[in-house]
Amino acid sequence: MLPLEVLKKAAEEMTDYRGTGMSVMEMSHRSSVYEGIINEAEADLRKLMNIPENYKVLFLQGGASTQFAAIPLNFMKTGKADYVVTGQWAKKALGEARKYGDAKCIASSEDRTFAYIPEITPDMVSPDADYVHICYNNTIYGTKFPEIPNVGDKMLIADMSSCIMSEPVDVTKFGVIYAGAQKNMAPAGLTVVIVREDLLGYARPETPTMLDYKIMADNGSMYNTPPCYTIYVAGLVYKWALSLGGLEKMKERNEKKAALLYDYLDGSSLFKATADKAFRSMMNVCFVTGDAELDKKFCAEAQQNGMVNLKGHRSVGGMRASIYNAMPYEGVEKLVSFMKKFEAENK
Ligand SMILES: *Cc1c(COP(=O)(O)O)cnc(C)c1O
């Protein structure tokens, strides 16, 4: 979901952006008006996430999946890196890195269908690895790292596609944070990369220009045409989050929403949450009835009642309620009351 206020604002400004006589979609990305839009979006994201001065914020394309390749190309200096495999996205990131060097899986939770997050201790990290890569929130399995793992003095890189802006994070604990914007920030088409400045400039010579973070940083994300309209909408979403009180407030809202759903699931005799309790995601709540036919019936009836996209990822089945920032508490209330009714009718 995008916040309704944001969609309304975008609609209001659609054909004439603040007296310019044109839509943001029609502007030159080199125009001073557009420069104002991208600069303001960056400033607001910095404020929201408390991003220190010595980090660059990049607005890129290609999705999180493209960064799976950009990460090793930019940061695998010795040709070695460690990966924690907590789901399909983490596994894909590892697979991509293996095209470029010796990427090692140092821990995995695949033995139990990624229902938990393995413990990471500094002694598990390879002494000669350039970085440790994690997927902070596992969208498909509904798990999240309960805290930032301790990787000693190694650089930590995190895919935060499905949890960015859901709560405050200490950016200084990471060398790189990246996220496809379409889950919690904007429509599809934008990828945000937050990277510590001193890590830039070591890309391999064969790195495609478009994947070289240093070149993107030196050009203010405008080496070529950036995803202009999506950045504009992201900017509106940042302002929306700031107006509500920032990420502390987002966290409070998200905790309340997730608790409502998990509390119901824990007491239900029909539904069962699939992620281990200690590692539950606030954004993606996965659950099953234990009967694939009943799961299907649930999704169909939910849809008839106006609740869509509840089918679990095609690789795991079951159900998944993605309750990103823009989902209101009332939306989760509606889902839970529907689930109660469904439970009573299908005992
Ligand atoms: C959705 C998702 C991706 C893939 O994002 P794209 O922008 O479609 O490439 C990667 N990682 C995580 C954690 C995701 O949730």
Tab-separated table of C-alpha atoms and ligand atoms in Angstrom:
chain	number	residue	atom	x	y	z
A	1	MET	CA	0.000	0.000	0.000
A	2	LEU	CA	0.915	3.629	-0.404
A	3	PRO	CA	-0.542	6.111	2.085
A	4	LEU	CA	-3.814	7.505	0.736
A	5	GLU	CA	-2.635	11.038	1.548
A	6	VAL	CA	0.365	10.493	-0.718
A	7	LEU	CA	-1.734	9.211	-3.601
A	8	LYS	CA	-4.094	12.171	-3.218
A	9	LYS	CA	-1.227	14.645	-3.184
A	10	ALA	CA	0.315	13.032	-6.274
A	11	ALA	CA	-3.089	13.173	-8.009
A	12	GLU	CA	-3.518	16.814	-7.085
A	13	GLU	CA	-0.113	17.673	-8.553
A	14	MET	CA	-0.370	15.267	-11.473
A	15	THR	CA	-0.972	17.654	-14.372
A	16	ASP	CA	0.538	20.832	-12.967
A	17	TYR	CA	3.303	20.497	-10.441
A	18	ARG	CA	3.147	23.622	-8.282
A	19	GLY	CA	2.512	26.091	-11.065
A	20	THR	CA	5.163	24.772	-13.458
A	21	GLY	CA	2.486	23.909	-15.998
A	22	MET	CA	3.689	20.337	-16.298
A	23	SER	CA	3.677	16.992	-14.588
A	24	VAL	CA	6.753	15.729	-12.729
A	25	MET	CA	6.618	12.925	-15.315
A	26	GLU	CA	7.339	15.439	-18.047
A	27	MET	CA	10.188	17.369	-16.482
A	28	SER	CA	13.817	17.282	-17.441
A	29	HIS	CA	15.744	15.629	-14.665
A	30	ARG	CA	18.311	18.419	-15.097
A	31	SER	CA	15.767	21.176	-14.471
A	32	SER	CA	16.042	23.239	-11.327
A	33	VAL	CA	12.530	22.234	-10.280
A	34	TYR	CA	13.402	18.571	-10.471
A	35	GLU	CA	16.692	19.167	-8.721
A	36	GLY	CA	14.639	20.598	-5.872
A	37	ILE	CA	12.493	17.452	-5.784
A	38	ILE	CA	15.368	14.963	-5.631
A	39	ASN	CA	17.359	17.049	-3.152
A	40	GLU	CA	14.401	17.404	-0.854
A	41	ALA	CA	13.670	13.677	-1.058
A	42	GLU	CA	17.247	12.911	-0.060
A	43	ALA	CA	17.219	15.456	2.764
A	44	ASP	CA	13.960	14.026	4.119
A	45	LEU	CA	15.225	10.448	3.962
A	46	ARG	CA	18.392	11.528	5.789
A	47	LYS	CA	16.288	13.149	8.481
A	48	LEU	CA	13.951	10.193	8.739
A	49	MET	CA	16.660	7.538	9.005
A	50	ASN	CA	19.185	9.743	10.768
A	51	ILE	CA	21.768	9.057	8.050
A	52	PRO	CA	25.167	10.527	8.982
A	53	GLU	CA	27.044	12.969	6.735
A	54	ASN	CA	29.658	10.389	5.788
A	55	TYR	CA	27.070	8.197	4.065
A	56	LYS	CA	25.912	8.689	0.481
A	57	VAL	CA	22.297	8.166	-0.494
A	58	LEU	CA	21.838	6.809	-4.010
A	59	PHE	CA	18.575	6.672	-5.947
A	60	LEU	CA	19.084	3.895	-8.482
A	61	GLN	CA	17.163	1.544	-10.760
A	62	GLY	CA	17.289	-2.188	-11.288
A	63	GLY	CA	15.668	-3.246	-8.028
A	64	ALA	CA	17.277	-4.960	-5.087
A	65	SER	CA	18.078	-7.884	-7.390
A	66	THR	CA	20.511	-5.770	-9.402
A	67	GLN	CA	22.321	-4.816	-6.197
A	68	PHE	CA	22.958	-8.534	-5.596
A	69	ALA	CA	25.556	-8.151	-8.382
A	70	ALA	CA	26.580	-4.564	-7.635
A	71	ILE	CA	27.554	-5.471	-4.050
A	72	PRO	CA	30.319	-7.966	-4.931
A	73	LEU	CA	31.472	-5.816	-7.868
A	74	ASN	CA	31.892	-2.777	-5.613
A	75	PHE	CA	33.073	-4.322	-2.366
A	76	MET	CA	34.695	-7.724	-2.973
A	77	LYS	CA	38.247	-6.451	-2.949
A	78	THR	CA	39.974	-9.701	-1.945
A	79	GLY	CA	37.480	-11.848	-3.804
A	80	LYS	CA	35.933	-13.202	-0.615
A	81	ALA	CA	32.719	-12.457	1.228
A	82	ASP	CA	30.383	-14.093	3.740
A	83	TYR	CA	26.647	-14.523	3.350
A	84	VAL	CA	23.926	-15.481	5.824
A	85	VAL	CA	21.171	-17.412	4.065
A	86	THR	CA	17.821	-16.745	5.725
A	87	GLY	CA	15.536	-17.002	2.716
A	88	GLN	CA	15.175	-16.898	-1.048
A	89	TRP	CA	16.410	-13.327	-1.441
A	90	ALA	CA	19.497	-13.961	0.673
A	91	LYS	CA	20.134	-17.100	-1.348
A	92	LYS	CA	19.841	-15.210	-4.602
A	93	ALA	CA	22.271	-12.578	-3.316
A	94	LEU	CA	24.739	-15.362	-2.492
A	95	GLY	CA	24.287	-16.991	-5.902
A	96	GLU	CA	24.988	-13.715	-7.662
A	97	ALA	CA	28.093	-13.030	-5.562
A	98	ARG	CA	29.428	-16.482	-6.471
A	99	LYS	CA	29.684	-15.320	-10.070
A	100	TYR	CA	32.319	-12.833	-8.994
A	101	GLY	CA	34.270	-14.500	-6.242
A	102	ASP	CA	34.431	-16.836	-3.300
A	103	ALA	CA	31.154	-16.129	-1.523
A	104	LYS	CA	30.637	-18.368	1.460
A	105	CYS	CA	27.429	-19.260	3.258
A	106	ILE	CA	28.403	-18.963	6.951
A	107	ALA	CA	24.952	-19.780	8.348
A	108	SER	CA	21.612	-20.883	6.967
A	109	SER	CA	18.133	-21.612	8.249
A	110	GLU	CA	17.076	-23.609	5.210
A	111	ASP	CA	16.883	-26.800	7.315
A	112	ARG	CA	13.571	-25.576	8.736
A	113	THR	CA	12.212	-23.720	5.706
A	114	PHE	CA	13.747	-20.460	6.939
A	115	ALA	CA	11.424	-20.259	9.946
A	116	TYR	CA	14.182	-18.773	12.126
A	117	ILE	CA	17.317	-16.650	12.042
A	118	PRO	CA	20.557	-18.498	12.827
A	119	GLU	CA	22.764	-17.013	15.507
A	120	ILE	CA	25.805	-15.159	14.196
A	121	THR	CA	28.945	-14.727	16.267
A	122	PRO	CA	32.170	-12.975	15.238
A	123	ASP	CA	34.113	-16.266	15.193
A	124	MET	CA	31.883	-17.554	12.376
A	125	VAL	CA	33.039	-14.763	10.093
A	126	SER	CA	35.897	-15.553	7.686
A	127	PRO	CA	38.952	-13.518	8.667
A	128	ASP	CA	39.657	-12.565	5.052
A	129	ALA	CA	36.081	-11.759	3.976
A	130	ASP	CA	35.486	-8.229	2.698
A	131	TYR	CA	31.997	-8.053	4.127
A	132	VAL	CA	29.124	-9.996	5.637
A	133	HIS	CA	25.821	-9.822	3.783
A	134	ILE	CA	22.450	-10.313	5.476
A	135	CYS	CA	18.815	-9.963	4.511
A	136	TYR	CA	17.411	-8.104	7.508
A	137	ASN	CA	13.741	-8.946	6.969
A	138	ASN	CA	12.795	-12.070	5.049
A	139	THR	CA	9.740	-11.099	3.089
A	140	ILE	CA	8.674	-14.573	1.989
A	141	TYR	CA	9.074	-16.337	5.358
A	142	GLY	CA	8.101	-13.494	7.679
A	143	THR	CA	11.265	-13.499	9.767
A	144	LYS	CA	13.540	-10.689	10.851
A	145	PHE	CA	16.881	-10.449	12.604
A	146	PRO	CA	15.961	-9.715	16.230
A	147	GLU	CA	19.004	-7.456	16.431
A	148	ILE	CA	21.887	-6.352	14.262
A	149	PRO	CA	24.243	-9.373	14.220
A	150	ASN	CA	27.687	-9.011	15.732
A	151	VAL	CA	30.225	-9.572	12.959
A	152	GLY	CA	33.168	-8.124	14.858
A	153	ASP	CA	34.984	-5.494	12.840
A	154	LYS	CA	33.719	-6.755	9.469
A	155	MET	CA	31.652	-4.547	7.254
A	156	LEU	CA	27.971	-5.453	7.362
A	157	ILE	CA	25.778	-5.118	4.262
A	158	ALA	CA	22.026	-5.463	4.576
A	159	ASP	CA	19.190	-5.953	2.149
A	160	MET	CA	16.391	-4.030	3.875
A	161	SER	CA	13.917	-4.080	1.010
A	162	SER	CA	10.968	-5.155	3.120
A	163	CYS	CA	11.689	-3.397	6.421
A	164	ILE	CA	13.332	-0.098	5.553
A	165	MET	CA	11.575	2.771	7.334
A	166	SER	CA	9.535	0.383	9.486
A	167	GLU	CA	11.498	1.332	12.609
A	168	PRO	CA	14.664	3.259	13.469
A	169	VAL	CA	17.961	1.521	12.612
A	170	ASP	CA	21.464	2.550	13.553
A	171	VAL	CA	22.860	3.232	10.086
A	172	THR	CA	26.414	3.474	11.467
A	173	LYS	CA	26.364	-0.274	12.168
A	174	PHE	CA	26.260	-0.936	8.425
A	175	GLY	CA	28.629	-0.249	5.556
A	176	VAL	CA	25.790	-0.511	3.068
A	177	ILE	CA	22.006	-0.662	3.344
A	178	TYR	CA	19.961	-1.183	0.214
A	179	ALA	CA	16.295	-1.588	-0.548
A	180	GLY	CA	13.972	-1.893	-3.497
A	181	ALA	CA	11.555	0.951	-2.813
A	182	GLN	CA	8.351	-0.792	-3.770
A	183	LYS	CA	7.594	-2.444	-0.434
A	184	ASN	CA	7.703	0.441	2.002
A	185	MET	CA	8.715	3.613	0.165
A	186	ALA	CA	7.336	4.178	-3.289
A	187	PRO	CA	6.004	2.549	-6.434
A	188	ALA	CA	8.331	0.090	-8.207
A	189	GLY	CA	11.298	1.373	-10.187
A	190	LEU	CA	13.530	2.836	-7.499
A	191	THR	CA	16.241	1.266	-5.394
A	192	VAL	CA	17.755	3.170	-2.504
A	193	VAL	CA	21.381	2.501	-1.557
A	194	ILE	CA	22.902	4.035	1.568
A	195	VAL	CA	26.664	3.587	1.545
A	196	ARG	CA	29.513	4.774	3.738
A	197	GLU	CA	31.699	7.109	1.726
A	198	ASP	CA	35.082	5.544	2.506
A	199	LEU	CA	33.942	2.234	0.983
A	200	LEU	CA	33.525	3.787	-2.447
A	201	GLY	CA	36.134	3.775	-5.182
A	202	TYR	CA	37.204	0.136	-5.057
A	203	ALA	CA	34.908	-1.279	-7.744
A	204	ARG	CA	36.471	-3.850	-10.018
A	205	PRO	CA	37.597	-2.495	-13.377
A	206	GLU	CA	35.029	-4.594	-15.226
A	207	THR	CA	32.139	-3.174	-13.159
A	208	PRO	CA	29.481	-1.776	-15.509
A	209	THR	CA	29.369	2.005	-15.177
A	210	MET	CA	25.745	1.858	-14.068
A	211	LEU	CA	26.610	-0.485	-11.201
A	212	ASP	CA	29.585	1.513	-9.950
A	213	TYR	CA	28.356	3.198	-6.771
A	214	LYS	CA	31.215	5.722	-6.823
A	215	ILE	CA	30.174	6.985	-10.254
A	216	MET	CA	26.547	7.161	-9.139
A	217	ALA	CA	27.551	9.020	-5.959
A	218	ASP	CA	29.811	11.475	-7.797
A	219	ASN	CA	26.944	12.277	-10.139
A	220	GLY	CA	24.290	12.704	-7.474
A	221	SER	CA	22.382	9.648	-8.791
A	222	MET	CA	22.125	11.462	-12.140
A	223	TYR	CA	24.787	9.819	-14.271
A	224	ASN	CA	21.842	9.019	-16.481
A	225	THR	CA	18.132	9.688	-16.113
A	226	PRO	CA	17.007	8.563	-12.665
A	227	PRO	CA	13.503	7.178	-12.024
A	228	CYS	CA	12.201	10.731	-11.643
A	229	TYR	CA	8.554	10.205	-10.860
A	230	THR	CA	9.166	7.359	-8.430
A	231	ILE	CA	11.685	9.482	-6.537
A	232	TYR	CA	9.068	12.228	-6.348
A	233	VAL	CA	6.506	9.816	-4.843
A	234	ALA	CA	9.150	8.446	-2.462
A	235	GLY	CA	9.706	12.048	-1.361
A	236	LEU	CA	6.006	12.389	-0.603
A	237	VAL	CA	6.148	9.157	1.421
A	238	TYR	CA	9.144	10.474	3.402
A	239	LYS	CA	7.218	13.654	4.195
A	240	TRP	CA	4.207	11.573	5.231
A	241	ALA	CA	6.337	9.510	7.631
A	242	LEU	CA	7.982	12.645	9.043
A	243	SER	CA	4.609	14.299	9.544
A	244	LEU	CA	3.444	11.315	11.588
A	245	GLY	CA	6.446	11.602	13.883
A	246	GLY	CA	9.215	9.718	12.077
A	247	LEU	CA	10.443	6.163	12.508
A	248	GLU	CA	9.892	5.914	16.284
A	249	LYS	CA	6.252	6.500	15.550
A	250	MET	CA	6.311	4.075	12.592
A	251	LYS	CA	7.708	1.421	14.879
A	252	GLU	CA	5.008	2.019	17.456
A	253	ARG	CA	2.295	1.768	14.804
A	254	ASN	CA	3.835	-1.332	13.256
A	255	GLU	CA	4.295	-3.095	16.593
A	256	LYS	CA	0.693	-2.489	17.445
A	257	LYS	CA	-0.529	-3.833	14.114
A	258	ALA	CA	1.698	-6.921	14.209
A	259	ALA	CA	0.797	-7.682	17.846
A	260	LEU	CA	-2.902	-7.656	17.032
A	261	LEU	CA	-2.421	-10.257	14.315
A	262	TYR	CA	0.151	-12.457	16.093
A	263	ASP	CA	-1.838	-12.455	19.340
A	264	TYR	CA	-4.858	-13.690	17.481
A	265	LEU	CA	-2.791	-16.334	15.632
A	266	ASP	CA	-1.257	-17.586	18.902
A	267	GLY	CA	-4.705	-18.151	20.371
A	268	SER	CA	-6.308	-19.576	17.242
A	269	SER	CA	-7.133	-23.260	16.936
A	270	LEU	CA	-7.307	-23.054	13.147
A	271	PHE	CA	-4.473	-20.761	12.071
A	272	LYS	CA	-0.813	-21.081	12.968
A	273	ALA	CA	1.982	-18.564	12.494
A	274	THR	CA	4.882	-20.205	10.660
A	275	ALA	CA	7.872	-18.166	11.864
A	276	ASP	CA	9.499	-18.919	15.220
A	277	LYS	CA	8.343	-16.426	17.825
A	278	ALA	CA	11.727	-14.829	18.501
A	279	PHE	CA	12.240	-13.944	14.836
A	280	ARG	CA	8.858	-12.715	13.724
A	281	SER	CA	8.643	-9.949	11.169
A	282	MET	CA	6.521	-6.878	11.864
A	283	MET	CA	5.999	-6.396	8.135
A	284	ASN	CA	5.193	-9.850	6.762
A	285	VAL	CA	2.998	-12.111	8.851
A	286	CYS	CA	2.962	-15.688	7.486
A	287	PHE	CA	0.417	-18.261	8.595
A	288	VAL	CA	-1.264	-21.510	7.559
A	289	THR	CA	-4.271	-23.610	8.453
A	290	GLY	CA	-2.332	-26.799	7.795
A	291	ASP	CA	-4.708	-27.727	4.980
A	292	ALA	CA	-3.861	-26.381	1.521
A	293	GLU	CA	-7.477	-26.541	0.376
A	294	LEU	CA	-8.641	-24.545	3.379
A	295	ASP	CA	-5.872	-21.993	2.776
A	296	LYS	CA	-7.181	-21.565	-0.734
A	297	LYS	CA	-10.727	-21.149	0.511
A	298	PHE	CA	-9.551	-18.568	3.025
A	299	CYS	CA	-7.802	-16.471	0.380
A	300	ALA	CA	-10.820	-16.644	-1.926
A	301	GLU	CA	-13.275	-15.597	0.789
A	302	ALA	CA	-10.949	-12.873	2.022
A	303	GLN	CA	-10.836	-11.489	-1.497
A	304	GLN	CA	-14.636	-11.474	-1.666
A	305	ASN	CA	-14.512	-9.381	1.492
A	306	GLY	CA	-12.127	-6.854	0.009
A	307	MET	CA	-8.860	-8.221	1.412
A	308	VAL	CA	-6.428	-9.014	-1.379
A	309	ASN	CA	-2.853	-10.245	-1.766
A	310	LEU	CA	-3.103	-12.627	1.187
A	311	LYS	CA	-1.778	-15.637	-0.666
A	312	GLY	CA	1.660	-16.686	0.524
A	313	HIS	CA	4.623	-16.513	-1.840
A	314	ARG	CA	4.372	-19.168	-4.546
A	315	SER	CA	7.405	-20.964	-3.093
A	316	VAL	CA	5.848	-21.578	0.358
A	317	GLY	CA	2.064	-21.438	-0.023
A	318	GLY	CA	-0.177	-20.634	2.941
A	319	MET	CA	-0.968	-17.025	3.692
A	320	ARG	CA	1.010	-13.860	4.157
A	321	ALA	CA	-0.336	-10.549	5.379
A	322	SER	CA	2.118	-7.841	4.372
A	323	ILE	CA	1.348	-5.007	6.725
A	324	TYR	CA	3.790	-2.363	5.564
A	325	ASN	CA	3.890	1.180	6.951
A	326	ALA	CA	0.916	2.451	4.977
A	327	MET	CA	-1.450	-0.308	6.165
A	328	PRO	CA	-3.666	1.265	8.827
A	329	TYR	CA	-4.456	-0.457	12.147
A	330	GLU	CA	-8.069	-0.682	10.987
A	331	GLY	CA	-6.950	-2.817	8.042
A	332	VAL	CA	-5.444	-5.396	10.402
A	333	GLU	CA	-8.529	-5.221	12.628
A	334	LYS	CA	-10.682	-6.009	9.633
A	335	LEU	CA	-8.479	-8.974	8.731
A	336	VAL	CA	-8.505	-10.374	12.271
A	337	SER	CA	-12.263	-10.113	12.594
A	338	PHE	CA	-12.628	-11.872	9.248
A	339	MET	CA	-10.234	-14.605	10.403
A	340	LYS	CA	-12.265	-15.109	13.584
A	341	LYS	CA	-15.411	-15.539	11.544
A	342	PHE	CA	-13.669	-17.935	9.146
A	343	GLU	CA	-12.322	-19.934	12.075
A	344	ALA	CA	-15.799	-20.273	13.613
A	345	GLU	CA	-17.267	-21.398	10.291
A	346	ASN	CA	-14.521	-23.901	9.470
A	347	LYS	CA	-13.822	-25.690	12.738
B	1	LIG	C1	11.258	-7.895	-2.865
B	1	LIG	C2	12.617	-8.171	-2.374
B	1	LIG	C3	13.740	-8.250	-3.222
B	1	LIG	C4	13.630	-8.115	-4.715
B	1	LIG	O1	13.405	-6.812	-5.031
B	1	LIG	P1	13.406	-6.312	-6.544
B	1	LIG	O2	13.400	-4.821	-6.346
B	1	LIG	O3	12.157	-6.844	-7.171
B	1	LIG	O4	14.626	-6.810	-7.210
B	1	LIG	C5	14.962	-8.464	-2.663
B	1	LIG	N1	15.117	-8.609	-1.338
B	1	LIG	C6	14.068	-8.559	-0.508
B	1	LIG	C7	14.290	-8.707	0.954
B	1	LIG	C8	12.789	-8.332	-0.995
B	1	LIG	O5	11.752	-8.284	-0.157
